[in-house]
PDB file of C-alpha atoms in Angstrom:
ATOM      1  CA  MET A1186     106.112  91.397  38.289  1.00 49.00           C
ATOM      2  CA  GLU A1187     102.974  92.551  40.059  1.00 64.00           C
ATOM      3  CA  ASN A1188     100.548  90.027  41.536  1.00 66.00           C
ATOM      4  CA  ASP A1189      96.973  90.767  40.373  1.00 72.00           C
ATOM      5  CA  TYR A1190      95.490  87.955  42.448  1.00 78.00           C
ATOM      6  CA  ARG A1191      92.388  89.049  44.356  1.00 80.00           C
ATOM      7  CA  LYS A1192      90.522  87.032  46.948  1.00 85.00           C
ATOM      8  CA  LEU A1193      86.886  87.500  47.949  1.00 86.00           C
ATOM      9  CA  THR A1194      86.717  88.229  51.674  1.00 87.00           C
ATOM     10  CA  ARG A1195      84.200  89.777  54.056  1.00 87.00           C
ATOM     11  CA  SER A1196      85.060  93.406  54.702  1.00 85.00           C
ATOM     12  CA  THR A1197      86.100  94.434  58.193  1.00 85.00           C
ATOM     13  CA  GLY A1198      86.078  98.173  57.525  1.00 84.00           C
ATOM     14  CA  ASN A1199      82.998  98.538  55.321  1.00 83.00           C
ATOM     15  CA  ARG A1200      80.371  96.410  57.008  1.00 82.00           C
ATOM     16  CA  MET A1201      76.782  96.788  58.138  1.00 86.00           C
ATOM     17  CA  ILE A1202      75.977  93.272  59.360  1.00 87.00           C
ATOM     18  CA  CYS A1203      78.623  90.673  58.481  1.00 88.00           C
ATOM     19  CA  GLY A1204      80.612  92.456  55.755  1.00 87.00           C
ATOM     20  CA  VAL A1205      79.451  90.303  52.843  1.00 89.00           C
ATOM     21  CA  CYS A1206      78.166  93.175  50.685  1.00 89.00           C
ATOM     22  CA  GLY A1207      81.169  95.332  51.594  1.00 89.00           C
ATOM     23  CA  GLY A1208      83.501  92.515  50.563  1.00 90.00           C
ATOM     24  CA  LEU A1209      81.650  91.980  47.292  1.00 91.00           C
ATOM     25  CA  GLY A1210      81.797  95.705  46.588  1.00 90.00           C
ATOM     26  CA  GLU A1211      85.547  95.809  47.223  1.00 88.00           C
ATOM     27  CA  TYR A1212      86.094  92.682  45.110  1.00 90.00           C
ATOM     28  CA  LEU A1213      84.064  93.995  42.162  1.00 91.00           C
ATOM     29  CA  ASN A1214      85.225  97.643  42.555  1.00 90.00           C
ATOM     30  CA  VAL A1215      81.607  98.756  42.965  1.00 92.00           C
ATOM     31  CA  ASP A1216      80.033 100.922  45.667  1.00 92.00           C
ATOM     32  CA  PRO A1217      78.949  98.542  48.474  1.00 91.00           C
ATOM     33  CA  THR A1218      75.728 100.545  48.897  1.00 92.00           C
ATOM     34  CA  LEU A1219      74.670  99.471  45.412  1.00 93.00           C
ATOM     35  CA  ILE A1220      75.381  95.843  46.303  1.00 90.00           C
ATOM     36  CA  ARG A1221      73.342  96.230  49.516  1.00 91.00           C
ATOM     37  CA  VAL A1222      70.350  97.707  47.659  1.00 93.00           C
ATOM     38  CA  ILE A1223      70.415  94.947  45.039  1.00 90.00           C
ATOM     39  CA  TRP A1224      70.786  92.265  47.726  1.00 89.00           C
ATOM     40  CA  ALA A1225      67.885  93.710  49.771  1.00 89.00           C
ATOM     41  CA  PHE A1226      65.668  93.808  46.682  1.00 90.00           C
ATOM     42  CA  CYS A1227      66.515  90.196  45.857  1.00 87.00           C
ATOM     43  CA  ALA A1228      65.888  89.131  49.453  1.00 86.00           C
ATOM     44  CA  LEU A1229      62.442  90.723  49.424  1.00 88.00           C
ATOM     45  CA  ALA A1230      61.565  89.528  45.915  1.00 92.00           C
ATOM     46  CA  SER A1231      62.560  85.947  46.695  1.00 89.00           C
ATOM     47  CA  VAL A1232      60.522  85.807  49.933  1.00 87.00           C
ATOM     48  CA  GLY A1233      63.574  85.467  52.160  1.00 81.00           C
ATOM     49  CA  THR A1234      65.784  83.201  50.068  1.00 88.00           C
ATOM     50  CA  GLY A1235      68.210  86.108  49.602  1.00 86.00           C
ATOM     51  CA  ALA A1236      68.553  86.394  53.388  1.00 86.00           C
ATOM     52  CA  LEU A1237      69.368  82.691  53.603  1.00 89.00           C
ATOM     53  CA  VAL A1238      71.992  83.093  50.853  1.00 90.00           C
ATOM     54  CA  TYR A1239      73.456  86.050  52.780  1.00 89.00           C
ATOM     55  CA  LEU A1240      73.783  83.949  55.941  1.00 91.00           C
ATOM     56  CA  ILE A1241      75.442  81.122  54.007  1.00 93.00           C
ATOM     57  CA  ALA A1242      77.828  83.620  52.383  1.00 91.00           C
ATOM     58  CA  ALA A1243      78.655  85.063  55.822  1.00 91.00           C
ATOM     59  CA  VAL A1244      79.693  81.592  56.978  1.00 94.00           C
ATOM     60  CA  VAL A1245      81.519  80.517  53.798  1.00 94.00           C
ATOM     61  CA  ILE A1246      83.405  83.712  52.816  1.00 90.00           C
ATOM     62  CA  PRO A1247      86.444  84.268  55.072  1.00 91.00           C
ATOM     63  CA  GLU A1248      86.926  87.525  56.935  1.00 88.00           C
ATOM     64  CA  ASP A1249      89.610  89.931  55.724  1.00 82.00           C
ATOM     65  CA  ILE A1250      92.583  89.658  58.058  1.00 81.00           C
ATOM     66  CA  ASN A1251      94.763  92.246  56.270  1.00 72.00           C
ATOM     67  CA  VAL A1252      93.401  95.335  58.008  1.00 59.00           C
ATOM     68  CA  VAL A1253      95.386  98.483  57.288  1.00 58.00           C
TER      69      VAL A1253
END
């Protein structure tokens, strides 16, 4: 029986700053560049609240320790 359990982690291989968008992209099976563009738009549209959410996510989401 195969385990389909997935855990949201910060990416260590696909990162620009802290790996939050790369981890979200890997978790959702979406291109991380798309996640980065959406996140940047939200950060600018919300007058910096998106940047604060990114920093909180970087602290809360654990880093991926299963590097291949």
